[in-house]
CSV table of C-alpha atoms in Angstrom, one decimal:
chain,number,residue,atom,x,y,z
S,1,MET,CA,0.0,0.0,0.0
S,2,ASN,CA,1.0,3.6,-0.7
S,3,LEU,CA,-0.2,6.0,2.1
S,4,LEU,CA,-0.1,9.7,2.4
S,5,ILE,CA,0.1,10.9,6.0
S,6,THR,CA,-0.6,14.6,6.6
S,7,GLY,CA,0.7,16.2,9.8
S,8,GLY,CA,3.0,13.2,10.3
S,9,ALA,CA,5.7,15.2,12.1
S,10,GLY,CA,3.3,16.0,14.9
S,11,PHE,CA,2.3,14.0,17.9
S,12,ILE,CA,-0.3,11.5,16.7
S,13,GLY,CA,0.8,11.4,13.1
S,14,LEU,CA,4.4,10.7,14.1
S,15,ASN,CA,3.4,7.9,16.3
S,16,PHE,CA,1.3,6.4,13.5
S,17,VAL,CA,4.2,6.6,11.1
S,18,HIS,CA,6.4,4.7,13.6
S,19,TYR,CA,3.6,2.2,14.1
S,20,LEU,CA,3.3,1.6,10.3
S,21,LEU,CA,7.1,1.3,9.8
S,22,LYS,CA,7.3,-1.2,12.6
S,23,ASN,CA,4.3,-3.3,11.7
S,24,THR,CA,3.8,-3.1,8.0
S,25,SER,CA,5.7,-2.9,4.7
S,26,TYR,CA,3.6,0.0,3.4
S,27,HIS,CA,5.2,2.9,1.5
S,28,ILE,CA,4.7,6.1,3.3
S,29,THR,CA,4.7,9.7,2.1
S,30,LEU,CA,4.6,12.1,4.9
S,31,ILE,CA,3.8,15.8,4.4
S,32,ASP,CA,4.1,18.4,7.2
S,33,ALA,CA,4.6,22.1,7.3
S,34,LEU,CA,7.1,21.6,10.2
S,35,THR,CA,5.4,24.1,12.6
S,36,TYR,CA,6.4,24.7,16.2
S,37,ALA,CA,4.8,21.4,17.4
S,38,SER,CA,6.6,19.2,14.9
S,39,HIS,CA,9.6,16.9,15.3
S,40,PRO,CA,12.0,17.6,12.4
S,41,LEU,CA,14.9,15.7,14.0
S,42,GLU,CA,12.8,12.6,14.3
S,43,ILE,CA,11.8,13.0,10.6
S,44,LEU,CA,15.5,13.1,9.7
S,45,ARG,CA,16.1,9.8,11.5
S,46,LEU,CA,13.4,8.2,9.3
S,47,GLN,CA,14.9,9.3,6.0
S,48,ASP,CA,17.1,6.3,5.7
S,49,ASN,CA,14.1,4.0,5.5
S,50,ASP,CA,13.4,3.1,1.9
S,51,ALA,CA,9.6,2.8,2.7
S,52,PHE,CA,9.5,6.4,3.8
S,53,ARG,CA,9.7,9.8,2.1
S,54,PHE,CA,9.1,13.3,3.5
S,55,ILE,CA,7.8,16.4,1.7
S,56,GLN,CA,7.6,19.7,3.5
S,57,ALA,CA,4.3,21.1,2.5
S,58,ASP,CA,1.5,23.2,4.0
S,59,ILE,CA,-1.9,21.8,3.2
S,60,THR,CA,-3.3,25.4,3.1
S,61,SER,CA,-1.1,25.9,-0.1
S,62,LEU,CA,-2.3,24.2,-3.2
S,63,HIS,CA,1.1,24.7,-4.8
S,64,GLU,CA,3.0,23.0,-2.0
S,65,LEU,CA,0.4,20.3,-1.7
S,66,SER,CA,0.6,19.4,-5.4
S,67,ALA,CA,4.2,18.2,-4.9
S,68,ALA,CA,2.9,15.2,-2.9
S,69,PHE,CA,0.4,14.1,-5.5
S,70,ASP,CA,2.9,12.7,-8.0
S,71,LYS,CA,1.3,9.3,-7.5
S,72,GLU,CA,-2.0,7.8,-6.6
S,73,TYR,CA,-2.4,6.7,-2.9
S,74,ASP,CA,-4.3,3.8,-1.5
S,75,ALA,CA,-5.3,6.1,1.4
S,76,ILE,CA,-4.8,9.6,2.8
S,77,ILE,CA,-4.7,9.7,6.6
S,78,HIS,CA,-5.4,13.3,7.5
S,79,PHE,CA,-3.9,14.2,10.9
S,80,ALA,CA,-2.7,17.7,10.1
S,81,ALA,CA,-4.4,20.3,12.3
S,82,GLU,CA,-3.8,23.2,14.6
S,83,SER,CA,-5.0,21.8,17.9
S,84,HIS,CA,-4.1,23.9,21.0
S,85,VAL,CA,-7.3,25.3,22.4
S,86,ASP,CA,-5.7,28.2,24.2
S,87,ASN,CA,-4.0,29.3,21.0
S,88,SER,CA,-7.4,29.2,19.1
S,89,ILE,CA,-9.0,31.4,21.7
S,90,GLN,CA,-6.2,34.0,21.3
S,91,ASN,CA,-6.3,33.9,17.5
S,92,ALA,CA,-8.3,31.4,15.4
S,93,ASN,CA,-6.9,32.4,12.0
S,94,LEU,CA,-4.4,29.6,11.7
S,95,PHE,CA,-7.1,27.1,12.9
S,96,ILE,CA,-9.5,28.2,10.2
S,97,GLU,CA,-6.9,28.0,7.5
S,98,THR,CA,-5.4,24.6,8.4
S,99,ASN,CA,-8.4,22.8,9.8
S,100,ILE,CA,-11.0,24.0,7.3
S,101,THR,CA,-9.2,25.2,4.1
S,102,GLY,CA,-6.5,22.5,4.4
S,103,THR,CA,-9.1,19.8,4.7
S,104,TYR,CA,-11.0,21.2,1.7
S,105,HIS,CA,-7.8,21.0,-0.4
S,106,LEU,CA,-7.4,17.3,0.5
S,107,LEU,CA,-11.0,16.6,-0.4
S,108,THR,CA,-10.4,18.3,-3.7
S,109,GLU,CA,-7.4,15.9,-4.4
S,110,LEU,CA,-9.5,12.9,-3.4
S,111,LYS,CA,-12.3,14.1,-5.8
S,112,LYS,CA,-9.7,14.2,-8.6
S,113,GLY,CA,-9.0,10.5,-8.1
S,114,ASN,CA,-5.6,11.0,-6.5
S,115,ALA,CA,-6.4,8.6,-3.6
S,116,LYS,CA,-8.7,5.6,-3.1
S,117,LYS,CA,-10.0,6.8,0.3
S,118,MET,CA,-9.4,9.3,3.0
S,119,ILE,CA,-9.5,8.9,6.8
S,120,TYR,CA,-10.3,12.2,8.5
S,121,VAL,CA,-9.0,12.3,12.1
S,122,SER,CA,-11.2,14.4,14.3
S,123,THR,CA,-11.8,14.9,18.0
S,124,ASP,CA,-14.4,14.3,20.7
S,125,GLU,CA,-14.4,18.1,21.3
S,126,VAL,CA,-16.7,18.5,18.3
S,127,TYR,CA,-19.5,17.1,20.5
S,128,GLY,CA,-19.2,19.8,23.1
S,129,SER,CA,-19.4,19.2,26.9
S,130,LEU,CA,-21.1,16.6,29.1
S,131,GLN,CA,-22.2,16.9,32.7
S,132,PRO,CA,-21.2,14.3,35.2
S,133,GLY,CA,-23.5,11.3,35.1
S,134,GLN,CA,-24.6,11.8,31.4
S,135,GLN,CA,-24.0,9.0,29.0
S,136,PRO,CA,-20.9,9.2,26.8
S,137,PHE,CA,-21.5,10.6,23.3
S,138,THR,CA,-22.2,8.2,20.5
S,139,GLU,CA,-21.5,8.9,16.8
S,140,ASN,CA,-25.1,10.1,16.4
S,141,ALA,CA,-24.8,12.9,18.9
S,142,PRO,CA,-25.1,16.4,17.4
S,143,LEU,CA,-22.0,18.5,16.9
S,144,ALA,CA,-21.9,21.4,19.5
S,145,PRO,CA,-18.3,22.7,19.7
S,146,ASN,CA,-17.6,25.3,22.4
S,147,ASN,CA,-14.2,26.8,21.4
S,148,PRO,CA,-12.7,28.0,18.1
S,149,TYR,CA,-10.5,24.9,17.8
S,150,ALA,CA,-13.4,22.5,18.2
S,151,ALA,CA,-15.5,24.6,15.8
S,152,THR,CA,-12.9,24.4,13.1
S,153,LYS,CA,-12.6,20.6,13.5
S,154,ALA,CA,-16.4,20.3,13.4
S,155,SER,CA,-16.3,22.3,10.2
S,156,GLY,CA,-13.9,19.8,8.8
S,157,ASP,CA,-16.2,17.0,9.9
S,158,LEU,CA,-19.1,18.6,8.1
S,159,LEU,CA,-17.1,19.2,4.9
S,160,VAL,CA,-16.1,15.5,4.9
S,161,ARG,CA,-19.7,14.5,5.4
S,162,SER,CA,-20.9,16.8,2.6
S,163,TYR,CA,-18.3,15.4,0.1
S,164,PHE,CA,-19.4,11.9,0.9
S,165,GLN,CA,-23.1,12.8,0.5
S,166,THR,CA,-22.7,15.0,-2.6
S,167,PHE,CA,-19.9,13.2,-4.5
S,168,ASN,CA,-20.0,9.7,-2.9
S,169,LEU,CA,-16.3,9.9,-2.1
S,170,PRO,CA,-14.7,7.2,0.0
S,171,LEU,CA,-14.4,9.0,3.3
S,172,ILE,CA,-14.3,7.9,6.9
S,173,THR,CA,-14.2,10.1,10.0
S,174,THR,CA,-12.7,9.1,13.4
S,175,ARG,CA,-13.3,11.1,16.6
S,176,CYS,CA,-10.9,10.4,19.4
S,177,SER,CA,-10.7,11.3,23.1
S,178,ASN,CA,-7.7,13.0,24.7
S,179,ASN,CA,-4.5,11.3,23.5
S,180,PHE,CA,-1.3,11.0,25.5
S,181,GLY,CA,2.0,9.4,24.7
S,182,PRO,CA,5.5,10.0,23.3
S,183,PHE,CA,6.2,13.1,21.2
S,184,GLN,CA,3.3,15.1,22.5
S,185,HIS,CA,4.2,18.8,22.6
S,186,LYS,CA,4.9,20.3,26.0
S,187,GLU,CA,2.1,22.8,25.7
S,188,LYS,CA,-0.4,19.9,26.2
S,189,PHE,CA,-1.7,19.0,29.6
S,190,ILE,CA,0.2,15.8,30.6
S,191,PRO,CA,3.5,16.9,29.1
S,192,THR,CA,3.2,20.3,30.9
S,193,ILE,CA,2.7,18.5,34.2
S,194,ILE,CA,5.7,16.2,33.6
S,195,HIS,CA,7.9,19.0,32.4
S,196,HIS,CA,7.1,21.4,35.2
S,197,ALA,CA,7.3,18.6,37.9
S,198,PHE,CA,10.8,17.5,36.7
S,199,HIS,CA,11.9,21.1,37.0
S,200,ASN,CA,10.1,21.9,40.3
S,201,LYS,CA,8.0,24.6,38.6
S,202,LYS,CA,4.5,25.4,39.5
S,203,ILE,CA,1.9,23.4,37.6
S,204,PRO,CA,-1.0,25.6,36.4
S,205,ILE,CA,-4.5,24.0,36.8
S,206,TYR,CA,-7.5,25.8,35.3
S,207,GLY,CA,-10.4,26.6,37.7
S,208,ASP,CA,-11.1,23.9,40.3
S,209,GLY,CA,-9.3,21.2,38.4
S,210,LYS,CA,-12.4,19.0,38.3
S,211,GLN,CA,-12.8,19.1,34.5
S,212,ILE,CA,-13.1,15.4,33.3
S,213,ARG,CA,-11.3,14.0,30.3
S,214,ASP,CA,-11.2,10.6,28.8
S,215,TRP,CA,-7.6,9.5,28.2
S,216,LEU,CA,-6.5,7.3,25.3
S,217,PHE,CA,-2.9,6.1,24.9
S,218,VAL,CA,-1.7,7.1,21.4
S,219,ARG,CA,-0.6,3.6,20.4
S,220,ASP,CA,-4.1,2.3,20.9
S,221,HIS,CA,-5.3,5.2,18.8
S,222,CYS,CA,-2.9,4.1,16.0
S,223,GLU,CA,-4.2,0.6,16.1
S,224,ALA,CA,-7.7,1.8,15.8
S,225,ILE,CA,-6.9,4.0,12.8
S,226,MET,CA,-5.2,1.0,11.2
S,227,LEU,CA,-8.4,-1.0,11.6
S,228,VAL,CA,-10.6,1.8,10.3
S,229,MET,CA,-8.3,2.3,7.3
S,230,ASN,CA,-8.4,-1.4,6.3
S,231,LYS,CA,-11.9,-2.5,7.5
S,232,GLY,CA,-14.0,0.6,8.1
S,233,ARG,CA,-17.1,1.3,6.1
S,234,VAL,CA,-17.0,4.4,3.9
S,235,GLY,CA,-19.3,7.3,5.0
S,236,GLU,CA,-19.2,6.2,8.6
S,237,VAL,CA,-17.9,7.9,11.8
S,238,TYR,CA,-16.1,5.9,14.4
S,239,ASN,CA,-15.5,7.1,18.0
S,240,ILE,CA,-12.2,6.0,19.5
S,241,GLY,CA,-12.4,6.5,23.3
S,242,GLY,CA,-10.2,5.4,26.2
S,243,GLU,CA,-12.8,4.8,28.8
S,244,ASN,CA,-10.4,6.3,31.2
S,245,GLU,CA,-12.2,9.3,32.8
S,246,TYR,CA,-10.2,11.3,35.3
S,247,THR,CA,-10.4,14.9,36.6
S,248,ASN,CA,-7.5,17.1,35.7
S,249,LEU,CA,-6.6,17.2,39.4
S,250,GLU,CA,-6.5,13.4,39.6
S,251,VAL,CA,-4.1,13.3,36.6
S,252,VAL,CA,-1.8,15.8,38.2
S,253,ASN,CA,-1.8,13.8,41.5
S,254,GLU,CA,-1.1,10.5,39.7
S,255,ILE,CA,1.9,12.0,38.0
S,256,LEU,CA,3.3,13.8,41.1
S,257,THR,CA,3.0,10.6,43.1
S,258,ARG,CA,4.9,8.6,40.4
S,259,ILE,CA,7.8,11.0,40.2
S,260,LYS,CA,7.8,11.7,43.9
S,261,LYS,CA,7.1,15.4,43.7
S,262,PRO,CA,5.1,17.5,46.2
S,263,LYS,CA,1.5,18.5,45.6
S,264,SER,CA,2.5,22.0,46.6
S,265,LEU,CA,3.6,22.4,43.0
S,266,ILE,CA,-0.1,22.6,42.0
S,267,SER,CA,-1.2,26.2,41.2
S,268,PHE,CA,-4.8,27.0,40.5
S,269,ILE,CA,-5.3,29.7,37.9
S,270,ALA,CA,-8.3,31.4,36.3
S,271,ASP,CA,-10.4,29.0,34.3
S,272,ARG,CA,-10.2,28.9,30.5
S,273,LYS,CA,-12.9,30.7,28.5
S,274,GLY,CA,-15.6,28.3,27.3
S,275,HIS,CA,-13.9,25.4,29.2
S,276,ASP,CA,-15.8,22.2,28.6
S,277,ARG,CA,-16.6,20.4,31.8
S,278,ARG,CA,-16.4,16.8,30.7
S,279,TYR,CA,-15.6,14.7,27.5
S,280,ALA,CA,-16.5,11.1,27.1
S,281,ILE,CA,-17.3,9.0,24.0
S,282,ASN,CA,-18.7,5.6,23.4
S,283,SER,CA,-16.5,3.3,21.3
S,284,SER,CA,-18.8,0.3,21.1
S,285,LYS,CA,-19.4,0.7,17.3
S,286,LEU,CA,-15.6,0.5,16.7
S,287,GLN,CA,-15.3,-2.5,19.1
S,288,ASN,CA,-18.4,-4.4,17.7
S,289,GLU,CA,-17.8,-3.8,14.0
S,290,LEU,CA,-14.1,-3.9,13.7
S,291,GLY,CA,-13.0,-5.8,16.8
S,292,TRP,CA,-10.9,-3.0,18.3
S,293,LYS,CA,-9.8,-3.4,22.0
S,294,GLN,CA,-7.9,-0.9,24.0
S,295,ALA,CA,-4.6,-2.5,25.2
S,296,THR,CA,-3.1,0.1,27.5
S,297,SER,CA,-4.6,1.2,30.8
S,298,PHE,CA,-4.3,4.8,31.9
S,299,THR,CA,-1.9,4.0,34.7
S,300,LYS,CA,0.3,1.8,32.5
S,301,GLY,CA,0.3,4.5,29.8
S,302,LEU,CA,1.3,7.1,32.4
S,303,ASP,CA,4.3,5.0,33.5
S,304,LEU,CA,5.4,4.6,29.8
S,305,VAL,CA,5.0,8.3,29.1
S,306,ILE,CA,6.9,9.5,32.3
S,307,ASN,CA,9.7,7.1,31.4
S,308,TRP,CA,9.8,8.4,27.8
S,309,TYR,CA,9.8,12.0,28.8
S,310,SER,CA,12.5,11.5,31.4
S,311,ILE,CA,14.8,10.3,28.7
S,312,TYR,CA,13.6,12.7,26.0
S,313,LEU,CA,14.0,15.9,28.1
S,314,LYS,CA,17.5,15.0,29.0
S,315,ARG,CA,18.4,14.2,25.4
S,316,VAL,CA,17.1,17.6,24.1
S,317,GLY,CA,18.4,19.5,27.1
S,318,LEU,CA,15.1,20.6,28.5
């Protein structure tokens, strides 16, 4: 198989590339704009692999994107996105360009026949917020995003749906819960905690810290995407959830306990604007139809991540 991976120098995309190179003989073309959250040194390490090629390209630029379509792909796996909620609240422009216009450009290439299918990787944030005690969102829940990042991802979801309905294109959407694992940028929640704790810096916690998130180890997410790519039904949406619901404060305490740091490092700050109280999604469709099973518990995943970051931060001098 020939695959095109967008955003493959970022957190989830890079983990997926590593997963493919380890477990398949697929030929991979990775495109990425190499923004601040990418891992260019890791991409350099992959260049010696004959099954891998890298093209620096911004999906918002048709000219740059065209360089990648010198062949027909069996599938496009579309990870590329601006994803940091705080940044979207400050300035949504890049999110609109990348998450909406970039997705439209890829749909245009699919419509031209330059790929046999596309997997659009979305997020549980498009569903909006749940209250404690409410049932997790299913794929049939209405989209109700509450921040600019989530709104641009929901816009991408709707574009994908419209191109399936209007043009009958081979499209599948996945919506995942909060990922954690190797290569996640330090601006994200779990890396922030680990980074600050290792350096005895105050750990900022929004509001009362009782916001609930459902955590999914990134390797389990990669396995789910692989199943969806090979066995998923076109036109469908598949939720990929971790079934690991923890409050933000519980996550901080778990990490501080594991690396033997005091809870006095916790610092409560003013809550984020439009902060969703709880995310949770139901993955039974993915499990029943495609046989996906989560392999990594939250506590096991935390141990793996803490160990990885302890090595990584020393290696890069942070």
